[in-house]
Amino acid sequence: MTGSLVESFETVLESMRAAEKAAKREPGSVRLLAVAKTRPAEDLICLYSKGQRHFGESYLQEALEKQKHLAAYDITWHFIGPIQSNKTRGIAEHFSWVHSVDRLKIAVRLNDQRPDYLAPLNVCLQVNVSAEASKSGVTLEDLPALVAEVRKLPNLQLRGLMAIPSKTQGFEGQRVAYRLLRESWDRLSGCGIDTLSMGMSGDMRAAIAEGATLVRIGTAIFGERN
Ligand SMILES: *Cc1c(COP(=O)(O)O)cnc(C)c1O
């Protein structure tokens, strides 16, 4: 099992380097976030031993359990799941990054609940680039106002944007949604904006072609979730 996990991990890193090259981007300019939801702590330790430090989680309770087991490891934890109000305290206290902030109420709670002894919480705003009512994320129209408000919150550091587009077949089709996100990101000039969180197992190449600085990969590393 462990052997195949390491192999898949290394294959993903190779695909990332190939996609960077195809897009004429700097080697190593895209960071891998290993999305470890539903995976046991041992799998994270295995990847840690291969140099992986950034891990993404979607479910707070599950993440807190794993963090307890892994307290001795120098892991940077990213929260990437939907955020209900009653989860903000746990996220503010136990994560370095949140990718899924999509409304001011949640941002204000995270800001108020971020402990003084920790650095500001790194935040990406989740944008709905597929214009589907069912998908979470701030609309492109409402994004500038949310950016302006989040920038006023001293315990949050706005780092960039994130999106989960609706599933589209084909490289060119996948690029369309990511291009929209990148164009919004390009307009967010200003201090601290360095993260374009886009690309999952099924569309990583398209995201890297469009300028992703971080890809969030679960299935391609760990296999199908059950
Ligand atoms: C689960 C998840 C991923 C990883 O998706 P895969 O298709 O398994 O690579 C990425 N981003 C978010 C927000 C997720 O919830």
mmCIF file of C-alpha atoms and ligand atoms in Angstrom:
data_model
loop_
_atom_site.group_PDB
_atom_site.id
_atom_site.type_symbol
_atom_site.label_atom_id
_atom_site.label_comp_id
_atom_site.label_asym_id
_atom_site.label_seq_id
_atom_site.Cartn_x
_atom_site.Cartn_y
_atom_site.Cartn_z
ATOM 1 C CA MET A 1 0.000 0.000 0.000
ATOM 2 C CA THR A 2 2.616 2.487 1.132
ATOM 3 C CA GLY A 3 4.704 1.715 -1.947
ATOM 4 C CA SER A 4 1.856 2.617 -4.262
ATOM 5 C CA LEU A 5 1.094 5.787 -2.288
ATOM 6 C CA VAL A 6 4.647 7.012 -2.753
ATOM 7 C CA GLU A 7 4.480 6.105 -6.433
ATOM 8 C CA SER A 8 1.260 8.042 -7.005
ATOM 9 C CA PHE A 9 2.649 10.996 -5.092
ATOM 10 C CA GLU A 10 5.780 11.049 -7.215
ATOM 11 C CA THR A 11 3.732 10.672 -10.384
ATOM 12 C CA VAL A 12 1.680 13.724 -9.406
ATOM 13 C CA LEU A 13 4.833 15.755 -8.780
ATOM 14 C CA GLU A 14 6.161 14.681 -12.187
ATOM 15 C CA SER A 15 2.884 15.677 -13.876
ATOM 16 C CA MET A 16 3.062 19.061 -12.186
ATOM 17 C CA ARG A 17 6.613 19.630 -13.433
ATOM 18 C CA ALA A 18 5.563 18.540 -16.951
ATOM 19 C CA ALA A 19 2.578 20.919 -16.887
ATOM 20 C CA GLU A 20 4.787 23.794 -15.711
ATOM 21 C CA LYS A 21 7.180 23.083 -18.552
ATOM 22 C CA ALA A 22 4.385 22.861 -21.142
ATOM 23 C CA ALA A 23 3.110 26.240 -19.941
ATOM 24 C CA LYS A 24 6.636 27.698 -19.998
ATOM 25 C CA ARG A 25 6.473 28.339 -16.303
ATOM 26 C CA GLU A 26 9.291 28.255 -13.778
ATOM 27 C CA PRO A 27 9.987 24.692 -12.524
ATOM 28 C CA GLY A 28 8.625 24.403 -8.995
ATOM 29 C CA SER A 29 6.420 27.495 -9.281
ATOM 30 C CA VAL A 30 3.277 25.482 -8.492
ATOM 31 C CA ARG A 31 2.839 24.179 -4.954
ATOM 32 C CA LEU A 32 1.199 20.844 -4.233
ATOM 33 C CA LEU A 33 -1.458 20.798 -1.552
ATOM 34 C CA ALA A 34 -2.069 17.140 -0.679
ATOM 35 C CA VAL A 35 -5.803 16.836 0.063
ATOM 36 C CA ALA A 36 -5.913 14.244 2.818
ATOM 37 C CA LYS A 37 -9.612 14.208 3.759
ATOM 38 C CA THR A 38 -10.771 10.690 4.696
ATOM 39 C CA ARG A 39 -7.146 9.461 4.715
ATOM 40 C CA PRO A 40 -5.503 8.186 7.920
ATOM 41 C CA ALA A 41 -2.648 9.986 9.678
ATOM 42 C CA GLU A 42 -0.209 7.245 8.572
ATOM 43 C CA ASP A 43 -0.680 8.284 4.941
ATOM 44 C CA LEU A 44 0.271 11.859 5.811
ATOM 45 C CA ILE A 45 3.364 10.644 7.661
ATOM 46 C CA CYS A 46 4.341 8.623 4.608
ATOM 47 C CA LEU A 47 4.169 11.692 2.347
ATOM 48 C CA TYR A 48 5.840 13.823 4.994
ATOM 49 C CA SER A 49 8.803 11.464 4.873
ATOM 50 C CA LYS A 50 8.998 12.261 1.141
ATOM 51 C CA GLY A 51 9.082 15.982 1.810
ATOM 52 C CA GLN A 52 5.412 16.994 1.602
ATOM 53 C CA ARG A 53 4.530 19.700 4.153
ATOM 54 C CA HIS A 54 1.225 21.262 2.994
ATOM 55 C CA PHE A 55 -1.918 19.240 3.656
ATOM 56 C CA GLY A 56 -5.553 20.141 2.963
ATOM 57 C CA GLU A 57 -8.592 19.041 4.964
ATOM 58 C CA SER A 58 -12.322 19.572 4.391
ATOM 59 C CA TYR A 59 -13.946 18.286 7.584
ATOM 60 C CA LEU A 60 -13.060 20.030 10.828
ATOM 61 C CA GLN A 61 -13.566 17.178 13.303
ATOM 62 C CA GLU A 62 -11.587 14.751 11.195
ATOM 63 C CA ALA A 63 -8.810 17.304 10.750
ATOM 64 C CA LEU A 64 -8.542 18.048 14.469
ATOM 65 C CA GLU A 65 -8.176 14.332 15.238
ATOM 66 C CA LYS A 66 -5.371 14.006 12.705
ATOM 67 C CA GLN A 67 -3.663 17.145 13.956
ATOM 68 C CA LYS A 68 -3.558 15.623 17.438
ATOM 69 C CA HIS A 69 -1.761 12.555 16.098
ATOM 70 C CA LEU A 70 0.590 14.669 14.023
ATOM 71 C CA ALA A 71 1.415 17.429 16.526
ATOM 72 C CA ALA A 72 5.128 16.553 16.375
ATOM 73 C CA TYR A 73 5.299 17.153 12.603
ATOM 74 C CA ASP A 74 5.999 20.478 10.971
ATOM 75 C CA ILE A 75 2.862 20.452 8.804
ATOM 76 C CA THR A 76 1.137 23.498 7.324
ATOM 77 C CA TRP A 77 -2.613 22.858 7.534
ATOM 78 C CA HIS A 78 -5.053 24.265 4.967
ATOM 79 C CA PHE A 79 -8.819 24.205 5.444
ATOM 80 C CA ILE A 80 -10.551 23.845 2.062
ATOM 81 C CA GLY A 81 -14.099 22.694 2.884
ATOM 82 C CA PRO A 82 -17.419 24.518 3.200
ATOM 83 C CA ILE A 83 -17.493 26.647 6.372
ATOM 84 C CA GLN A 84 -20.492 26.831 8.673
ATOM 85 C CA SER A 85 -20.510 29.516 11.353
ATOM 86 C CA ASN A 86 -20.141 27.010 14.171
ATOM 87 C CA LYS A 87 -16.847 25.760 12.647
ATOM 88 C CA THR A 88 -15.004 29.068 12.426
ATOM 89 C CA ARG A 89 -13.431 28.925 15.891
ATOM 90 C CA GLY A 90 -11.823 25.538 15.285
ATOM 91 C CA ILE A 91 -10.541 26.705 11.922
ATOM 92 C CA ALA A 92 -9.207 30.007 13.286
ATOM 93 C CA GLU A 93 -7.375 28.203 16.093
ATOM 94 C CA HIS A 94 -5.941 25.224 14.226
ATOM 95 C CA PHE A 95 -5.141 26.157 10.629
ATOM 96 C CA SER A 96 -2.610 28.378 8.841
ATOM 97 C CA TRP A 97 -4.680 28.730 5.692
ATOM 98 C CA VAL A 98 -8.345 28.791 4.646
ATOM 99 C CA HIS A 99 -9.237 28.554 0.936
ATOM 100 C CA SER A 100 -13.012 28.573 1.180
ATOM 101 C CA VAL A 101 -14.065 31.964 2.569
ATOM 102 C CA ASP A 102 -16.968 33.166 0.469
ATOM 103 C CA ARG A 103 -18.862 35.658 2.611
ATOM 104 C CA LEU A 104 -18.097 38.497 4.977
ATOM 105 C CA LYS A 105 -19.840 37.002 7.987
ATOM 106 C CA ILE A 106 -17.446 34.038 7.955
ATOM 107 C CA ALA A 107 -14.426 36.282 7.412
ATOM 108 C CA VAL A 108 -15.375 38.460 10.383
ATOM 109 C CA ARG A 109 -15.803 35.433 12.642
ATOM 110 C CA LEU A 110 -12.439 33.988 11.586
ATOM 111 C CA ASN A 111 -10.819 37.361 12.213
ATOM 112 C CA ASP A 112 -12.393 37.752 15.654
ATOM 113 C CA GLN A 113 -11.559 34.192 16.672
ATOM 114 C CA ARG A 114 -7.956 34.100 15.415
ATOM 115 C CA PRO A 115 -5.811 33.820 18.577
ATOM 116 C CA ASP A 116 -3.377 36.680 19.267
ATOM 117 C CA TYR A 117 -0.444 34.291 19.627
ATOM 118 C CA LEU A 118 -0.796 33.140 16.009
ATOM 119 C CA ALA A 119 0.171 34.963 12.809
ATOM 120 C CA PRO A 120 -2.739 36.261 10.720
ATOM 121 C CA LEU A 121 -4.765 33.523 9.065
ATOM 122 C CA ASN A 122 -3.936 33.206 5.350
ATOM 123 C CA VAL A 123 -7.125 33.478 3.325
ATOM 124 C CA CYS A 124 -8.186 32.718 -0.217
ATOM 125 C CA LEU A 125 -11.646 33.816 -1.268
ATOM 126 C CA GLN A 126 -13.665 31.119 -2.996
ATOM 127 C CA VAL A 127 -15.190 32.390 -6.232
ATOM 128 C CA ASN A 128 -18.097 30.859 -8.112
ATOM 129 C CA VAL A 129 -16.752 30.882 -11.661
ATOM 130 C CA SER A 130 -19.331 28.509 -13.081
ATOM 131 C CA ALA A 131 -22.346 30.686 -12.225
ATOM 132 C CA GLU A 132 -24.291 27.799 -10.746
ATOM 133 C CA ALA A 133 -26.659 28.612 -7.938
ATOM 134 C CA SER A 134 -25.791 25.332 -6.203
ATOM 135 C CA LYS A 135 -22.032 25.931 -6.008
ATOM 136 C CA SER A 136 -20.618 27.923 -3.132
ATOM 137 C CA GLY A 137 -18.408 30.901 -3.738
ATOM 138 C CA VAL A 138 -18.773 34.638 -4.079
ATOM 139 C CA THR A 139 -19.913 35.777 -7.520
ATOM 140 C CA LEU A 140 -17.460 37.613 -9.736
ATOM 141 C CA GLU A 141 -19.746 40.606 -9.397
ATOM 142 C CA ASP A 142 -19.605 40.651 -5.595
ATOM 143 C CA LEU A 143 -15.910 39.803 -5.339
ATOM 144 C CA PRO A 144 -14.454 43.359 -5.309
ATOM 145 C CA ALA A 145 -16.629 44.393 -2.353
ATOM 146 C CA LEU A 146 -15.697 41.277 -0.381
ATOM 147 C CA VAL A 147 -12.003 41.829 -1.119
ATOM 148 C CA ALA A 148 -12.237 45.396 0.178
ATOM 149 C CA GLU A 149 -13.905 44.292 3.420
ATOM 150 C CA VAL A 150 -11.586 41.334 4.061
ATOM 151 C CA ARG A 151 -8.570 43.601 3.614
ATOM 152 C CA LYS A 152 -9.751 45.625 6.604
ATOM 153 C CA LEU A 153 -9.585 42.631 8.952
ATOM 154 C CA PRO A 154 -6.239 42.693 10.794
ATOM 155 C CA ASN A 155 -6.097 39.017 11.764
ATOM 156 C CA LEU A 156 -6.609 37.825 8.199
ATOM 157 C CA GLN A 157 -4.049 38.040 5.415
ATOM 158 C CA LEU A 158 -5.687 37.958 2.009
ATOM 159 C CA ARG A 159 -3.454 35.771 -0.187
ATOM 160 C CA GLY A 160 -5.597 35.129 -3.250
ATOM 161 C CA LEU A 161 -8.501 33.298 -4.857
ATOM 162 C CA MET A 162 -9.782 29.743 -5.095
ATOM 163 C CA ALA A 163 -12.384 28.036 -7.282
ATOM 164 C CA ILE A 164 -13.983 24.646 -7.796
ATOM 165 C CA PRO A 165 -15.485 24.834 -11.290
ATOM 166 C CA SER A 166 -18.228 22.459 -12.360
ATOM 167 C CA LYS A 167 -16.775 19.377 -14.023
ATOM 168 C CA THR A 168 -15.971 19.958 -17.677
ATOM 169 C CA GLN A 169 -14.485 17.520 -20.153
ATOM 170 C CA GLY A 170 -11.464 18.430 -22.164
ATOM 171 C CA PHE A 171 -8.436 20.599 -21.619
ATOM 172 C CA GLU A 172 -9.682 23.699 -23.450
ATOM 173 C CA GLY A 173 -13.074 23.562 -21.783
ATOM 174 C CA GLN A 174 -11.494 23.281 -18.348
ATOM 175 C CA ARG A 175 -9.298 26.282 -19.049
ATOM 176 C CA VAL A 176 -12.283 28.601 -19.532
ATOM 177 C CA ALA A 177 -13.358 28.711 -15.877
ATOM 178 C CA TYR A 178 -9.787 28.930 -14.641
ATOM 179 C CA ARG A 179 -9.061 31.791 -16.993
ATOM 180 C CA LEU A 180 -11.943 33.732 -15.458
ATOM 181 C CA LEU A 181 -10.492 33.194 -11.994
ATOM 182 C CA ARG A 182 -7.013 34.174 -13.087
ATOM 183 C CA GLU A 183 -8.247 37.378 -14.690
ATOM 184 C CA SER A 184 -9.945 38.372 -11.426
ATOM 185 C CA TRP A 185 -6.788 37.476 -9.536
ATOM 186 C CA ASP A 186 -4.684 39.615 -11.885
ATOM 187 C CA ARG A 187 -6.841 42.599 -10.958
ATOM 188 C CA LEU A 188 -6.148 42.060 -7.223
ATOM 189 C CA SER A 189 -2.812 43.723 -7.322
ATOM 190 C CA GLY A 190 -1.457 44.786 -3.993
ATOM 191 C CA CYS A 191 0.387 43.505 -1.051
ATOM 192 C CA GLY A 192 0.384 39.857 -0.149
ATOM 193 C CA ILE A 193 -1.569 38.515 -3.132
ATOM 194 C CA ASP A 194 0.451 35.549 -4.347
ATOM 195 C CA THR A 195 -1.886 32.545 -4.408
ATOM 196 C CA LEU A 196 -4.143 31.240 -7.132
ATOM 197 C CA SER A 197 -5.606 28.038 -5.683
ATOM 198 C CA MET A 198 -7.030 26.066 -8.597
ATOM 199 C CA GLY A 199 -6.755 22.614 -10.071
ATOM 200 C CA MET A 200 -7.788 19.194 -8.746
ATOM 201 C CA SER A 201 -6.971 15.653 -9.864
ATOM 202 C CA GLY A 202 -9.125 15.866 -12.988
ATOM 203 C CA ASP A 203 -8.061 19.269 -14.297
ATOM 204 C CA MET A 204 -4.656 20.050 -12.873
ATOM 205 C CA ARG A 205 -2.986 20.557 -16.246
ATOM 206 C CA ALA A 206 -5.555 23.123 -17.361
ATOM 207 C CA ALA A 207 -5.218 25.007 -14.075
ATOM 208 C CA ILE A 208 -1.437 25.123 -14.323
ATOM 209 C CA ALA A 209 -1.697 26.296 -17.932
ATOM 210 C CA GLU A 210 -3.871 29.170 -16.683
ATOM 211 C CA GLY A 211 -1.482 30.197 -13.919
ATOM 212 C CA ALA A 212 -2.366 28.201 -10.781
ATOM 213 C CA THR A 213 0.204 28.696 -8.028
ATOM 214 C CA LEU A 214 -1.256 25.897 -5.907
ATOM 215 C CA VAL A 215 -3.104 22.743 -6.932
ATOM 216 C CA ARG A 216 -5.279 20.772 -4.490
ATOM 217 C CA ILE A 217 -4.851 17.087 -5.241
ATOM 218 C CA GLY A 218 -6.537 14.198 -3.439
ATOM 219 C CA THR A 219 -7.609 11.288 -5.638
ATOM 220 C CA ALA A 220 -4.541 11.231 -7.884
ATOM 221 C CA ILE A 221 -2.348 10.774 -4.803
ATOM 222 C CA PHE A 222 -4.444 8.673 -2.450
ATOM 223 C CA GLY A 223 -6.864 6.890 -4.789
ATOM 224 C CA GLU A 224 -10.650 7.079 -4.844
ATOM 225 C CA ARG A 225 -12.340 8.081 -1.573
ATOM 226 C CA ASN A 226 -14.994 5.699 -0.312
HETATM 227 C C1 LIG B 1 -11.638 17.038 -2.186
HETATM 228 C C2 LIG B 1 -11.190 18.352 -2.688
HETATM 229 C C3 LIG B 1 -10.107 18.453 -3.569
HETATM 230 C C4 LIG B 1 -9.370 17.263 -4.140
HETATM 231 O O1 LIG B 1 -10.107 16.693 -5.175
HETATM 232 P P1 LIG B 1 -9.560 15.454 -6.021
HETATM 233 O O2 LIG B 1 -10.434 15.414 -7.209
HETATM 234 O O3 LIG B 1 -9.687 14.255 -5.147
HETATM 235 O O4 LIG B 1 -8.133 15.728 -6.369
HETATM 236 C C5 LIG B 1 -9.706 19.725 -3.958
HETATM 237 N N1 LIG B 1 -10.331 20.829 -3.506
HETATM 238 C C6 LIG B 1 -11.373 20.768 -2.660
HETATM 239 C C7 LIG B 1 -12.007 22.022 -2.203
HETATM 240 C C8 LIG B 1 -11.840 19.531 -2.230
HETATM 241 O O5 LIG B 1 -12.899 19.478 -1.403
#
